[in-house]
PDB file of C-alpha atoms in Angstrom:
ATOM      1  CA  MET A 151      -4.439  12.369  -1.603  1.00  0.00           C
ATOM      2  CA  GLU A 152      -7.866  11.334  -0.456  1.00  0.00           C
ATOM      3  CA  LYS A 153      -8.705   9.195   2.562  1.00  0.00           C
ATOM      4  CA  VAL A 154     -10.534   5.925   2.003  1.00  0.00           C
ATOM      5  CA  THR A 155     -14.304   5.689   2.405  1.00  0.00           C
ATOM      6  CA  LEU A 156     -14.550   2.076   3.523  1.00  0.00           C
ATOM      7  CA  PRO A 157     -17.136   1.212   6.180  1.00  0.00           C
ATOM      8  CA  GLU A 158     -16.219  -0.704   9.294  1.00  0.00           C
ATOM      9  CA  MET A 159     -16.241  -4.437   8.598  1.00  0.00           C
ATOM     10  CA  VAL A 160     -14.682  -7.769   9.548  1.00  0.00           C
ATOM     11  CA  LEU A 161     -13.825 -10.812   7.460  1.00  0.00           C
ATOM     12  CA  GLY A 162     -11.722 -13.658   8.788  1.00  0.00           C
ATOM     13  CA  GLU A 163      -8.667 -12.195  10.526  1.00  0.00           C
ATOM     14  CA  TRP A 164      -9.133  -8.778   8.846  1.00  0.00           C
ATOM     15  CA  LYS A 165     -10.885  -5.783  10.363  1.00  0.00           C
ATOM     16  CA  VAL A 166     -11.491  -2.291   8.966  1.00  0.00           C
ATOM     17  CA  GLU A 167     -12.311   0.176  11.705  1.00  0.00           C
ATOM     18  CA  LYS A 168     -12.590   3.906  12.277  1.00  0.00           C
ATOM     19  CA  PHE A 169     -10.543   5.564  15.000  1.00  0.00           C
ATOM     20  CA  VAL A 170     -10.058   8.989  16.535  1.00  0.00           C
ATOM     21  CA  VAL A 171      -6.837   9.960  18.284  1.00  0.00           C
ATOM     22  CA  ASN A 172      -7.674  11.603  21.595  1.00  0.00           C
ATOM     23  CA  SER A 173      -4.235  11.712  23.226  1.00  0.00           C
ATOM     24  CA  THR A 174      -0.780  12.687  22.045  1.00  0.00           C
ATOM     25  CA  ASP A 175       1.748   9.951  21.330  1.00  0.00           C
ATOM     26  CA  PHE A 176       4.952  11.992  21.663  1.00  0.00           C
ATOM     27  CA  HIS A 177       7.210   9.145  20.533  1.00  0.00           C
ATOM     28  CA  SER A 178       5.401   8.843  17.222  1.00  0.00           C
ATOM     29  CA  MET A 179       5.247  12.627  16.805  1.00  0.00           C
ATOM     30  CA  LEU A 180       9.012  12.853  17.252  1.00  0.00           C
ATOM     31  CA  ARG A 181       9.465  10.305  14.473  1.00  0.00           C
ATOM     32  CA  GLY A 182       7.214  12.340  12.167  1.00  0.00           C
ATOM     33  CA  ARG A 183       4.374   9.815  12.242  1.00  0.00           C
ATOM     34  CA  GLY A 184       2.027  11.787  14.475  1.00  0.00           C
ATOM     35  CA  VAL A 185      -1.709  11.734  13.916  1.00  0.00           C
ATOM     36  CA  PRO A 186      -3.849  14.881  14.244  1.00  0.00           C
ATOM     37  CA  LEU A 187      -5.927  14.877  17.409  1.00  0.00           C
ATOM     38  CA  GLY A 188      -9.701  14.626  17.073  1.00  0.00           C
ATOM     39  CA  GLU A 189      -9.811  13.640  13.393  1.00  0.00           C
ATOM     40  CA  THR A 190     -11.376  10.350  12.260  1.00  0.00           C
ATOM     41  CA  PHE A 191      -9.256   7.898  10.284  1.00  0.00           C
ATOM     42  CA  THR A 192      -9.618   4.346   8.993  1.00  0.00           C
ATOM     43  CA  ARG A 193      -7.247   1.518   9.838  1.00  0.00           C
ATOM     44  CA  LEU A 194      -6.789  -2.059   8.706  1.00  0.00           C
ATOM     45  CA  MET A 195      -6.029  -4.667  11.352  1.00  0.00           C
ATOM     46  CA  ARG A 196      -4.945  -8.278  10.877  1.00  0.00           C
ATOM     47  CA  GLY A 197      -5.577  -9.982  14.175  1.00  0.00           C
ATOM     48  CA  GLY A 198      -4.054  -7.547  16.648  1.00  0.00           C
ATOM     49  CA  THR A 199      -1.570  -6.066  14.149  1.00  0.00           C
ATOM     50  CA  LEU A 200      -2.028  -2.643  12.595  1.00  0.00           C
ATOM     51  CA  VAL A 201      -1.393  -3.122   8.873  1.00  0.00           C
ATOM     52  CA  MET A 202      -2.108   0.393   7.623  1.00  0.00           C
ATOM     53  CA  SER A 203      -4.239   3.495   8.034  1.00  0.00           C
ATOM     54  CA  ASP A 204      -5.228   6.549   6.033  1.00  0.00           C
ATOM     55  CA  THR A 205      -3.463   9.002   8.328  1.00  0.00           C
ATOM     56  CA  PRO A 206      -1.440  11.898   6.896  1.00  0.00           C
ATOM     57  CA  ALA A 207       1.821  10.028   7.601  1.00  0.00           C
ATOM     58  CA  GLU A 208       0.625   7.022   5.575  1.00  0.00           C
ATOM     59  CA  MET A 209      -0.540   9.298   2.779  1.00  0.00           C
ATOM     60  CA  ARG A 210       2.924  10.875   2.646  1.00  0.00           C
ATOM     61  CA  ASP A 211       4.429   7.380   2.469  1.00  0.00           C
ATOM     62  CA  HIS A 212       2.438   6.661  -0.690  1.00  0.00           C
ATOM     63  CA  ILE A 213       2.447  10.017  -2.470  1.00  0.00           C
ATOM     64  CA  ASN A 214       5.305   9.129  -4.848  1.00  0.00           C
ATOM     65  CA  ALA A 215       3.426   6.070  -6.090  1.00  0.00           C
ATOM     66  CA  VAL A 216       0.315   8.158  -6.723  1.00  0.00           C
ATOM     67  CA  ASN A 217       2.276  10.952  -8.403  1.00  0.00           C
ATOM     68  CA  ASN A 218       4.106   8.502 -10.693  1.00  0.00           C
ATOM     69  CA  ALA A 219       1.044   6.504 -11.735  1.00  0.00           C
ATOM     70  CA  LYS A 220       0.407   6.419 -15.486  1.00  0.00           C
ATOM     71  CA  GLY A 221      -0.509   3.830 -18.069  1.00  0.00           C
ATOM     72  CA  SER A 222      -0.500   0.279 -16.687  1.00  0.00           C
ATOM     73  CA  CYS A 223       0.150   0.104 -12.959  1.00  0.00           C
ATOM     74  CA  LEU A 224       0.922  -2.763 -10.598  1.00  0.00           C
ATOM     75  CA  ILE A 225       0.345  -2.614  -6.853  1.00  0.00           C
ATOM     76  CA  ASN A 226       1.718  -5.390  -4.649  1.00  0.00           C
ATOM     77  CA  GLY A 227      -0.420  -5.279  -1.514  1.00  0.00           C
ATOM     78  CA  LEU A 228      -4.036  -4.061  -1.365  1.00  0.00           C
ATOM     79  CA  GLY A 229      -4.365  -2.828   2.205  1.00  0.00           C
ATOM     80  CA  LEU A 230      -7.250  -0.365   2.483  1.00  0.00           C
ATOM     81  CA  GLY A 231      -6.943   0.417  -1.224  1.00  0.00           C
ATOM     82  CA  MET A 232      -5.686   3.935  -0.503  1.00  0.00           C
ATOM     83  CA  VAL A 233      -3.092   3.896  -3.300  1.00  0.00           C
ATOM     84  CA  LEU A 234      -5.571   2.251  -5.653  1.00  0.00           C
ATOM     85  CA  LYS A 235      -8.260   4.845  -4.907  1.00  0.00           C
ATOM     86  CA  ASN A 236      -5.924   7.729  -5.546  1.00  0.00           C
ATOM     87  CA  ILE A 237      -4.300   6.449  -8.731  1.00  0.00           C
ATOM     88  CA  LEU A 238      -7.729   5.714 -10.206  1.00  0.00           C
ATOM     89  CA  LEU A 239      -8.401   9.462  -9.970  1.00  0.00           C
ATOM     90  CA  ASN A 240      -5.702   9.947 -12.612  1.00  0.00           C
ATOM     91  CA  PRO A 241      -7.117   9.689 -16.162  1.00  0.00           C
ATOM     92  CA  GLU A 242      -3.629   8.709 -17.412  1.00  0.00           C
ATOM     93  CA  VAL A 243      -3.968   5.371 -15.599  1.00  0.00           C
ATOM     94  CA  THR A 244      -5.245   2.830 -18.131  1.00  0.00           C
ATOM     95  CA  ASP A 245      -5.240  -0.335 -16.012  1.00  0.00           C
ATOM     96  CA  VAL A 246      -4.203  -1.512 -12.557  1.00  0.00           C
ATOM     97  CA  THR A 247      -3.254  -4.979 -11.377  1.00  0.00           C
ATOM     98  CA  VAL A 248      -3.462  -5.403  -7.609  1.00  0.00           C
ATOM     99  CA  VAL A 249      -1.609  -8.448  -6.287  1.00  0.00           C
ATOM    100  CA  GLU A 250      -2.733  -9.424  -2.775  1.00  0.00           C
ATOM    101  CA  ILE A 251      -1.896 -12.638  -0.944  1.00  0.00           C
ATOM    102  CA  SER A 252      -5.135 -12.721   1.111  1.00  0.00           C
ATOM    103  CA  GLN A 253      -8.357 -13.657  -0.664  1.00  0.00           C
ATOM    104  CA  ASP A 254     -10.312 -12.523   2.420  1.00  0.00           C
ATOM    105  CA  LEU A 255      -8.830  -9.037   2.108  1.00  0.00           C
ATOM    106  CA  ILE A 256      -9.630  -8.939  -1.612  1.00  0.00           C
ATOM    107  CA  ASP A 257     -13.197 -10.092  -0.906  1.00  0.00           C
ATOM    108  CA  MET A 258     -13.610  -7.446   1.788  1.00  0.00           C
ATOM    109  CA  VAL A 259     -12.030  -4.389   0.110  1.00  0.00           C
ATOM    110  CA  SER A 260     -12.354  -4.887  -3.671  1.00  0.00           C
ATOM    111  CA  PRO A 261     -16.142  -4.245  -3.872  1.00  0.00           C
ATOM    112  CA  TYR A 262     -15.435  -0.635  -2.877  1.00  0.00           C
ATOM    113  CA  TYR A 263     -13.303  -0.099  -5.993  1.00  0.00           C
ATOM    114  CA  PRO A 264     -15.661  -1.063  -8.839  1.00  0.00           C
ATOM    115  CA  ASP A 265     -13.608   0.215 -11.745  1.00  0.00           C
ATOM    116  CA  ASN A 266     -13.224  -1.826 -14.932  1.00  0.00           C
ATOM    117  CA  ARG A 267      -9.570  -0.769 -15.111  1.00  0.00           C
ATOM    118  CA  VAL A 268      -8.758  -2.847 -11.998  1.00  0.00           C
ATOM    119  CA  GLU A 269      -7.857  -6.527 -11.808  1.00  0.00           C
ATOM    120  CA  PHE A 270      -7.406  -8.146  -8.395  1.00  0.00           C
ATOM    121  CA  VAL A 271      -5.086 -11.153  -8.311  1.00  0.00           C
ATOM    122  CA  CYS A 272      -4.759 -13.386  -5.258  1.00  0.00           C
ATOM    123  CA  ALA A 273      -1.069 -14.278  -5.260  1.00  0.00           C
ATOM    124  CA  ASP A 274       2.184 -13.894  -3.372  1.00  0.00           C
ATOM    125  CA  ALA A 275       4.014 -10.810  -4.709  1.00  0.00           C
ATOM    126  CA  PHE A 276       7.257 -12.777  -4.919  1.00  0.00           C
ATOM    127  CA  LEU A 277       5.663 -15.604  -6.939  1.00  0.00           C
ATOM    128  CA  TYR A 278       3.271 -13.635  -9.180  1.00  0.00           C
ATOM    129  CA  ARG A 279       4.207 -13.720 -12.855  1.00  0.00           C
ATOM    130  CA  PRO A 280       2.998 -10.767 -14.928  1.00  0.00           C
ATOM    131  CA  PRO A 281       1.859 -11.473 -18.483  1.00  0.00           C
ATOM    132  CA  MET A 282       4.701 -11.991 -20.955  1.00  0.00           C
ATOM    133  CA  GLY A 283       5.953  -8.655 -22.255  1.00  0.00           C
ATOM    134  CA  LYS A 284       3.792  -6.580 -19.874  1.00  0.00           C
ATOM    135  CA  MET A 285       5.303  -3.177 -19.068  1.00  0.00           C
ATOM    136  CA  TYR A 286       4.207  -0.846 -16.286  1.00  0.00           C
ATOM    137  CA  GLY A 287       4.287   2.912 -15.909  1.00  0.00           C
ATOM    138  CA  MET A 288       4.313   2.457 -12.125  1.00  0.00           C
ATOM    139  CA  VAL A 289       4.957  -0.469  -9.787  1.00  0.00           C
ATOM    140  CA  TRP A 290       4.388  -0.084  -6.047  1.00  0.00           C
ATOM    141  CA  HIS A 291       5.360  -2.642  -3.402  1.00  0.00           C
ATOM    142  CA  ASP A 292       3.539  -2.379  -0.067  1.00  0.00           C
ATOM    143  CA  ILE A 293       3.438  -5.803   1.557  1.00  0.00           C
ATOM    144  CA  TRP A 294       5.117  -5.067   4.907  1.00  0.00           C
ATOM    145  CA  ASP A 295       3.444  -4.192   8.211  1.00  0.00           C
ATOM    146  CA  ASP A 296       6.401  -2.502   9.894  1.00  0.00           C
ATOM    147  CA  ILE A 297       9.168  -0.086   8.956  1.00  0.00           C
ATOM    148  CA  CYS A 298      12.136  -2.359   9.504  1.00  0.00           C
ATOM    149  CA  GLU A 299      15.501  -3.014   7.853  1.00  0.00           C
ATOM    150  CA  ASP A 300      14.476  -6.688   7.631  1.00  0.00           C
ATOM    151  CA  ASN A 301      12.200  -5.631   4.744  1.00  0.00           C
ATOM    152  CA  LEU A 302      15.110  -4.512   2.557  1.00  0.00           C
ATOM    153  CA  PRO A 303      16.037  -7.907   1.019  1.00  0.00           C
ATOM    154  CA  GLY A 304      12.420  -8.398  -0.092  1.00  0.00           C
ATOM    155  CA  MET A 305      12.274  -4.879  -1.471  1.00  0.00           C
ATOM    156  CA  GLU A 306      15.495  -5.453  -3.405  1.00  0.00           C
ATOM    157  CA  ARG A 307      14.150  -8.721  -4.784  1.00  0.00           C
ATOM    158  CA  LEU A 308      10.935  -7.084  -6.009  1.00  0.00           C
ATOM    159  CA  HIS A 309      12.797  -4.104  -7.471  1.00  0.00           C
ATOM    160  CA  ARG A 310      15.041  -6.479  -9.444  1.00  0.00           C
ATOM    161  CA  LYS A 311      12.009  -8.457 -10.589  1.00  0.00           C
ATOM    162  CA  TYR A 312      10.340  -5.379 -12.105  1.00  0.00           C
ATOM    163  CA  GLY A 313      13.440  -3.339 -12.946  1.00  0.00           C
ATOM    164  CA  ARG A 314      13.076  -3.814 -16.693  1.00  0.00           C
ATOM    165  CA  ARG A 315       9.283  -3.790 -16.679  1.00  0.00           C
ATOM    166  CA  ALA A 316       8.630  -0.472 -14.935  1.00  0.00           C
ATOM    167  CA  ASP A 317       9.184   3.169 -15.823  1.00  0.00           C
ATOM    168  CA  TRP A 318       9.022   3.884 -12.074  1.00  0.00           C
ATOM    169  CA  GLN A 319       8.807   1.666  -9.012  1.00  0.00           C
ATOM    170  CA  GLY A 320       8.995   2.115  -5.283  1.00  0.00           C
ATOM    171  CA  SER A 321       8.507   0.348  -1.980  1.00  0.00           C
ATOM    172  CA  TRP A 322       6.652   1.560   1.093  1.00  0.00           C
ATOM    173  CA  CYS A 323       9.080   3.322   3.475  1.00  0.00           C
ATOM    174  CA  ARG A 324      12.194   1.968   1.745  1.00  0.00           C
ATOM    175  CA  ARG A 325      14.307   5.003   2.707  1.00  0.00           C
ATOM    176  CA  GLU A 326      13.181   4.766   6.334  1.00  0.00           C
ATOM    177  CA  CYS A 327      14.156   1.081   6.392  1.00  0.00           C
ATOM    178  CA  MET A 328      17.566   1.941   4.954  1.00  0.00           C
ATOM    179  CA  ARG A 329      18.085   4.628   7.624  1.00  0.00           C
ATOM    180  CA  GLN A 330      17.653   1.983  10.320  1.00  0.00           C
ATOM    181  CA  MET A 331      20.844   0.325   9.053  1.00  0.00           C
ATOM    182  CA  ASP A 332      22.921   3.424   9.977  1.00  0.00           C
TER     183      ASP A 332
END
């Protein structure tokens, strides 16, 4: 997977910024979410909340979506566009619908993905209605900021919604959320 190439920018409550990790966060390293020291990454902030980054841990979180992308794809949640960027590298991807609830985020990030296969839709993932009869090779749900078991009911709802429309679908860190229930 490739990192994003977005510049630093701010729009409304959203901020894209570069960062370099200069100290070791042992807690995060123990949980397998460590970030290599000295390397530059990009993160997306909403207010003071980290929404996502293009660190190796985040790339691992999204690799199944990228590897399963083919034909028509649906992505719920734009973020930095990391999944979008990487699935557009696949010539088997014919079209991508990105559903994002924030128009500011679409306005900020979408210009960096000028591909005629992509449609950006400003809508709530739970309320969005795909075109009648539309089938997807891959559906990816990434609308949560934190890895938390509280996300599971929403994940289940979205998986049911697209169960008959998708050859493959997944949700960001679903297994990790399920492990928190144990």
